[in-house]
Short mmCIF file of C-alpha atoms in Angstrom, two decimals:
data_model
loop_
_atom_site.label_atom_id
_atom_site.label_comp_id
_atom_site.label_asym_id
_atom_site.label_seq_id
_atom_site.Cartn_x
_atom_site.Cartn_y
_atom_site.Cartn_z
CA UNK A 1 -0.03 0.23 0.10
CA UNK A 2 1.09 3.48 -0.99
CA UNK A 3 1.64 6.46 1.26
CA UNK A 4 -0.71 9.34 1.36
CA UNK A 5 -2.79 12.05 2.82
CA UNK A 6 -6.19 12.33 3.31
CA UNK A 7 -7.97 15.39 4.35
CA UNK A 8 -11.77 14.94 3.96
CA UNK A 9 -12.48 12.91 1.14
CA UNK A 10 -9.88 13.98 -1.04
CA UNK A 11 -6.80 11.78 -0.97
CA UNK A 12 -3.15 12.82 -1.87
CA UNK A 13 -0.22 10.49 -2.90
CA UNK A 14 2.86 11.15 -0.78
CA UNK A 15 5.93 10.33 -2.96
CA UNK A 16 9.56 10.51 -2.35
CA UNK A 17 11.61 12.29 -1.77
CA UNK A 18 9.64 15.34 -0.89
CA UNK A 19 6.25 16.59 -1.01
CA UNK A 20 5.21 20.33 0.44
CA UNK A 21 1.77 20.92 1.68
CA UNK A 22 0.63 24.84 1.13
CA UNK A 23 -2.16 26.94 -0.15
CA UNK A 24 0.43 27.93 -3.33
CA UNK A 25 -0.40 26.52 -6.84
CA UNK A 26 3.64 25.47 -6.89
CA UNK A 27 3.12 22.83 -3.83
CA UNK A 28 2.08 19.09 -4.37
CA UNK A 29 -0.60 19.12 -1.74
CA UNK A 30 -2.60 22.15 -2.60
CA UNK A 31 -5.34 23.29 0.26
CA UNK A 32 -7.20 26.16 -0.80
CA UNK A 33 -7.74 27.45 3.50
CA UNK A 34 -6.92 30.71 4.40
CA UNK A 35 -5.27 29.19 7.32
CA UNK A 36 -2.87 27.01 5.50
CA UNK A 37 0.25 29.45 4.64
CA UNK A 38 1.64 29.48 0.69
CA UNK A 39 4.20 27.13 1.62
CA UNK A 40 3.10 24.84 4.90
CA UNK A 41 4.60 22.13 6.01
CA UNK A 42 6.62 19.53 3.92
CA UNK A 43 6.37 15.56 3.96
CA UNK A 44 10.49 14.66 3.55
CA UNK A 45 11.36 10.85 2.38
CA UNK A 46 14.41 9.30 4.53
CA UNK A 47 15.86 5.71 5.10
CA UNK A 48 13.70 5.68 8.14
CA UNK A 49 10.23 6.85 6.34
CA UNK A 50 8.68 9.97 6.39
CA UNK A 51 9.10 12.84 7.97
CA UNK A 52 6.72 15.98 8.77
CA UNK A 53 8.44 19.32 9.24
CA UNK A 54 7.06 23.12 9.14
CA UNK A 55 8.38 25.74 6.64
CA UNK A 56 7.52 28.61 9.06
CA UNK A 57 3.49 28.53 8.65
CA UNK A 58 1.54 31.56 10.21
CA UNK A 59 -1.02 28.80 11.63
CA UNK A 60 1.17 25.81 12.99
CA UNK A 61 1.51 22.53 11.43
CA UNK A 62 0.29 20.11 14.50
CA UNK A 63 1.03 15.99 14.91
CA UNK A 64 -1.43 14.21 17.09
CA UNK A 65 -2.04 17.41 18.44
CA UNK A 66 1.04 18.27 19.13
CA UNK A 67 3.02 21.19 17.01
CA UNK A 68 5.50 20.18 14.99
CA UNK A 69 8.55 22.67 16.08
CA UNK A 70 11.34 20.47 14.50
CA UNK A 71 10.92 17.18 12.34
CA UNK A 72 8.99 14.76 13.23
CA UNK A 73 8.71 10.83 12.36
CA UNK A 74 5.33 9.94 10.87
CA UNK A 75 3.53 6.54 10.94
CA UNK A 76 0.43 5.62 9.20
CA UNK A 77 -2.61 6.27 10.64
CA UNK A 78 -0.98 9.69 12.52
CA UNK A 79 -3.43 12.82 12.45
CA UNK A 80 -2.00 16.15 11.31
CA UNK A 81 -3.55 19.82 11.00
CA UNK A 82 -2.13 21.75 8.81
CA UNK A 83 -3.54 25.42 10.37
CA UNK A 84 -7.39 24.67 10.86
CA UNK A 85 -7.67 22.17 8.54
CA UNK A 86 -7.27 18.32 9.76
CA UNK A 87 -6.07 15.60 7.94
CA UNK A 88 -4.59 11.87 8.18
CA UNK A 89 -1.27 9.75 6.76
CA UNK A 90 -2.45 7.11 5.27
CA UNK A 91 0.12 3.97 4.59
CA UNK A 92 1.21 0.59 4.90
CA UNK A 93 -0.60 -0.85 8.15
CA UNK A 94 -2.84 2.03 8.40
CA UNK A 95 -5.42 1.56 11.32
CA UNK A 96 -7.75 4.12 9.44
CA UNK A 97 -8.08 1.40 6.54
CA UNK A 98 -9.44 -1.41 8.53
CA UNK A 99 -11.77 0.72 10.30
CA UNK A 100 -10.24 0.61 13.60
CA UNK A 101 -8.81 4.23 15.48
CA UNK A 102 -5.34 5.28 16.39
CA UNK A 103 -5.38 7.51 19.90
CA UNK A 104 -4.20 10.81 19.43
CA UNK A 105 -3.61 13.58 22.10
CA UNK A 106 -6.19 15.78 22.89
CA UNK A 107 -6.07 19.25 21.45
CA UNK A 108 -8.17 22.26 21.39
CA UNK A 109 -11.70 21.81 20.42
CA UNK A 110 -12.98 23.01 16.82
CA UNK A 111 -16.02 25.40 16.38
CA UNK A 112 -18.11 25.92 12.97
CA UNK A 113 -15.83 27.72 11.72
CA UNK A 114 -12.20 25.85 12.12
CA UNK A 115 -11.44 22.25 11.30
CA UNK A 116 -13.78 19.74 9.75
CA UNK A 117 -17.40 19.19 10.27
CA UNK A 118 -19.37 15.84 10.44
CA UNK A 119 -20.52 14.89 7.10
CA UNK A 120 -23.96 13.77 8.52
CA UNK A 121 -26.71 15.00 5.80
CA UNK A 122 -29.43 17.46 6.91
CA UNK A 123 -32.65 16.62 6.02
CA UNK A 124 -35.14 17.90 3.35
CA UNK A 125 -37.65 19.20 6.18
CA UNK A 126 -34.89 20.16 8.60
CA UNK A 127 -33.58 22.33 5.61
CA UNK A 128 -36.74 23.91 4.71
CA UNK A 129 -37.44 24.85 8.38
CA UNK A 130 -33.98 26.78 8.17
CA UNK A 131 -34.56 28.56 5.19
CA UNK A 132 -38.17 29.61 6.61
CA UNK A 133 -36.20 31.05 9.79
CA UNK A 134 -33.91 32.76 7.23
CA UNK A 135 -36.62 34.61 5.59
CA UNK A 136 -38.27 35.55 8.60
CA UNK A 137 -34.51 36.87 10.18
CA UNK A 138 -33.41 38.21 7.02
CA UNK A 139 -36.74 39.99 6.42
CA UNK A 140 -36.93 41.84 9.91
CA UNK A 141 -33.48 42.70 9.89
CA UNK A 142 -34.07 44.71 6.54
CA UNK A 143 -35.88 47.01 7.97
CA UNK A 144 -32.88 48.33 10.13
CA UNK A 145 -30.54 50.24 7.30
CA UNK A 146 -33.93 52.06 6.28
CA UNK A 147 -34.71 53.56 9.80
CA UNK A 148 -32.70 57.01 8.83
CA UNK A 149 -35.05 57.18 5.60
CA UNK A 150 -38.45 55.86 7.57
CA UNK A 151 -37.57 58.39 10.55
CA UNK A 152 -37.49 61.39 8.43
CA UNK A 153 -40.21 60.41 6.12
CA UNK A 154 -42.11 60.11 9.65
CA UNK A 155 -40.78 63.53 10.97
CA UNK A 156 -41.67 65.35 7.30
CA UNK A 157 -45.21 63.71 7.62
CA UNK A 158 -45.88 64.24 10.86
CA UNK A 159 -43.60 66.33 12.95
CA UNK A 160 -42.28 69.29 11.12
CA UNK A 161 -44.53 72.44 11.50
CA UNK A 162 -46.02 73.55 8.15
CA UNK A 163 -44.11 76.97 7.80
CA UNK A 164 -41.15 74.76 7.81
CA UNK A 165 -39.67 73.58 4.28
CA UNK A 166 -39.32 69.27 3.69
CA UNK A 167 -35.74 68.18 3.15
CA UNK A 168 -35.78 68.57 -1.00
CA UNK A 169 -35.25 65.52 -3.29
CA UNK A 170 -31.57 66.10 -3.71
CA UNK A 171 -31.44 65.34 0.50
CA UNK A 172 -33.85 62.22 0.37
CA UNK A 173 -32.38 61.00 -2.65
CA UNK A 174 -28.95 60.81 -0.74
CA UNK A 175 -30.37 59.53 2.51
CA UNK A 176 -31.99 56.82 0.07
CA UNK A 177 -29.07 55.95 -1.26
CA UNK A 178 -27.04 55.77 2.09
CA UNK A 179 -29.88 53.33 3.59
CA UNK A 180 -29.48 51.03 0.02
CA UNK A 181 -26.40 50.73 0.36
CA UNK A 182 -26.38 50.19 4.22
CA UNK A 183 -28.61 47.08 3.05
CA UNK A 184 -26.55 45.73 0.31
CA UNK A 185 -23.48 45.67 3.21
CA UNK A 186 -26.10 43.74 5.95
CA UNK A 187 -27.32 41.18 3.15
CA UNK A 188 -23.52 40.54 2.38
CA UNK A 189 -22.98 39.69 5.94
CA UNK A 190 -26.26 38.16 6.67
CA UNK A 191 -25.81 35.61 3.24
CA UNK A 192 -22.04 35.98 1.66
CA UNK A 193 -20.19 36.13 4.91
CA UNK A 194 -22.31 33.25 7.03
CA UNK A 195 -21.93 31.20 4.18
CA UNK A 196 -18.15 31.81 3.66
CA UNK A 197 -16.97 32.30 7.33
CA UNK A 198 -19.38 31.45 9.63
CA UNK A 199 -20.66 27.91 8.00
CA UNK A 200 -23.82 29.40 7.12
CA UNK A 201 -26.63 31.72 8.07
CA UNK A 202 -28.40 32.49 11.26
CA UNK A 203 -31.17 30.56 10.69
CA UNK A 204 -28.88 27.58 9.51
CA UNK A 205 -27.21 28.02 12.67
CA UNK A 206 -29.92 28.24 14.93
CA UNK A 207 -30.85 24.49 13.63
CA UNK A 208 -27.70 22.97 14.32
CA UNK A 209 -26.84 22.58 10.80
CA UNK A 210 -23.82 23.86 8.81
CA UNK A 211 -23.08 24.69 5.19
CA UNK A 212 -19.91 22.99 4.39
CA UNK A 213 -17.46 22.29 1.10
CA UNK A 214 -18.21 19.10 0.33
CA UNK A 215 -15.24 17.29 -0.37
CA UNK A 216 -13.17 19.55 2.70
CA UNK A 217 -15.79 19.79 5.23
CA UNK A 218 -15.12 23.05 5.88
CA UNK A 219 -16.45 26.77 5.46
CA UNK A 220 -16.96 27.61 2.16
CA UNK A 221 -14.82 30.76 1.39
CA UNK A 222 -15.79 33.77 -0.15
CA UNK A 223 -15.61 32.45 -3.98
CA UNK A 224 -17.46 29.55 -3.36
CA UNK A 225 -20.11 31.78 -1.48
CA UNK A 226 -20.38 33.87 -4.63
CA UNK A 227 -21.09 31.20 -6.60
CA UNK A 228 -23.52 29.23 -4.25
CA UNK A 229 -25.52 32.61 -4.61
CA UNK A 230 -25.69 32.51 -8.42
CA UNK A 231 -26.34 29.03 -8.26
CA UNK A 232 -29.66 29.87 -6.02
CA UNK A 233 -30.75 32.25 -8.54
CA UNK A 234 -30.24 29.02 -10.74
CA UNK A 235 -32.42 26.92 -8.71
CA UNK A 236 -34.88 30.10 -8.04
CA UNK A 237 -35.49 29.95 -11.89
CA UNK A 238 -36.09 26.40 -11.60
CA UNK A 239 -39.52 27.51 -9.77
CA UNK A 240 -38.77 25.09 -6.75
CA UNK A 241 -37.33 22.29 -8.51
CA UNK A 242 -33.99 22.59 -7.65
CA UNK A 243 -34.76 22.76 -3.73
CA UNK A 244 -36.91 19.54 -4.37
CA UNK A 245 -33.96 17.61 -5.26
CA UNK A 246 -33.03 17.46 -1.71
CA UNK A 247 -35.97 15.22 -0.98
CA UNK A 248 -35.22 12.29 -3.67
CA UNK A 249 -31.08 12.36 -3.26
CA UNK A 250 -29.51 10.58 -0.35
CA UNK A 251 -27.33 13.47 0.62
CA UNK A 252 -30.03 15.75 0.55
CA UNK A 253 -28.44 17.85 -2.13
CA UNK A 254 -30.32 20.94 -3.64
CA UNK A 255 -29.85 22.08 -7.33
CA UNK A 256 -27.12 25.33 -6.07
CA UNK A 257 -25.40 22.77 -3.98
CA UNK A 258 -24.73 20.73 -6.91
CA UNK A 259 -23.97 23.30 -9.36
CA UNK A 260 -21.67 25.22 -5.99
CA UNK A 261 -20.52 21.96 -4.14
CA UNK A 262 -21.34 22.84 -1.12
CA UNK A 263 -23.67 20.12 1.26
CA UNK A 264 -25.92 20.81 4.57
CA UNK A 265 -24.96 18.85 7.20
CA UNK A 266 -26.23 18.52 10.70
CA UNK A 267 -23.61 19.74 13.36
CA UNK A 268 -22.18 16.67 15.83
CA UNK A 269 -22.28 17.84 19.52
CA UNK A 270 -18.57 18.90 20.70
CA UNK A 271 -16.97 19.46 24.23
CA UNK A 272 -16.99 22.66 25.27
CA UNK A 273 -13.77 24.94 24.36
CA UNK A 274 -10.72 23.91 26.91
#
């Protein structure tokens, strides 16, 4: 059995004499995650097998929960972490390939913005409830950016005395434009930032669901979040048929999940941070 590095559902071969891991295109194993440095770590082959060394990464390289300060010997089944992205070394005698688990040193727990999320698909009715909750929360929050405009119009209608001139069209247009810009920022934070960095919108998180990358099972990042927003418009154009796919697929994916490479999963219970 050859050596490899497993990250989420992806598997990368480890071929002597050296395998560099990082975010750069020049790396042998490219991991597109913000907490991974451009040149993060390297697996180096010698007569005794593989060594793991950190290449001066910003967020650290960890082997079985312990930070790698100097090169460490790697064995089949060892757990590694590059920044917040977790993986496992597979090789001859790998405990993971036979279904057993190799004991690892305890480390700080992760939340929905860090590490891998369990990949149990969320059911379609659970997702439908989250979508309804998001619609309610987003609609309620949408009034807040327009409070300055609504206040000005209310004052003009009921509070100003007849002899006082109301704000002119230019002032009203300026205030309306500012309120519109605030609403766009609010919509970006609620949907795009929520998908990209928070593991989902408030409705998803309140119901214990997470939006993750289907391959690495981590938050999807901004580029994928924008792509998912466009994919949602495609699902919308199908008059609901795109959402209905979740009722017929075992992984409960909708059309926009398939187009964007995302998945909504149930959040597993985690121990509190130490």
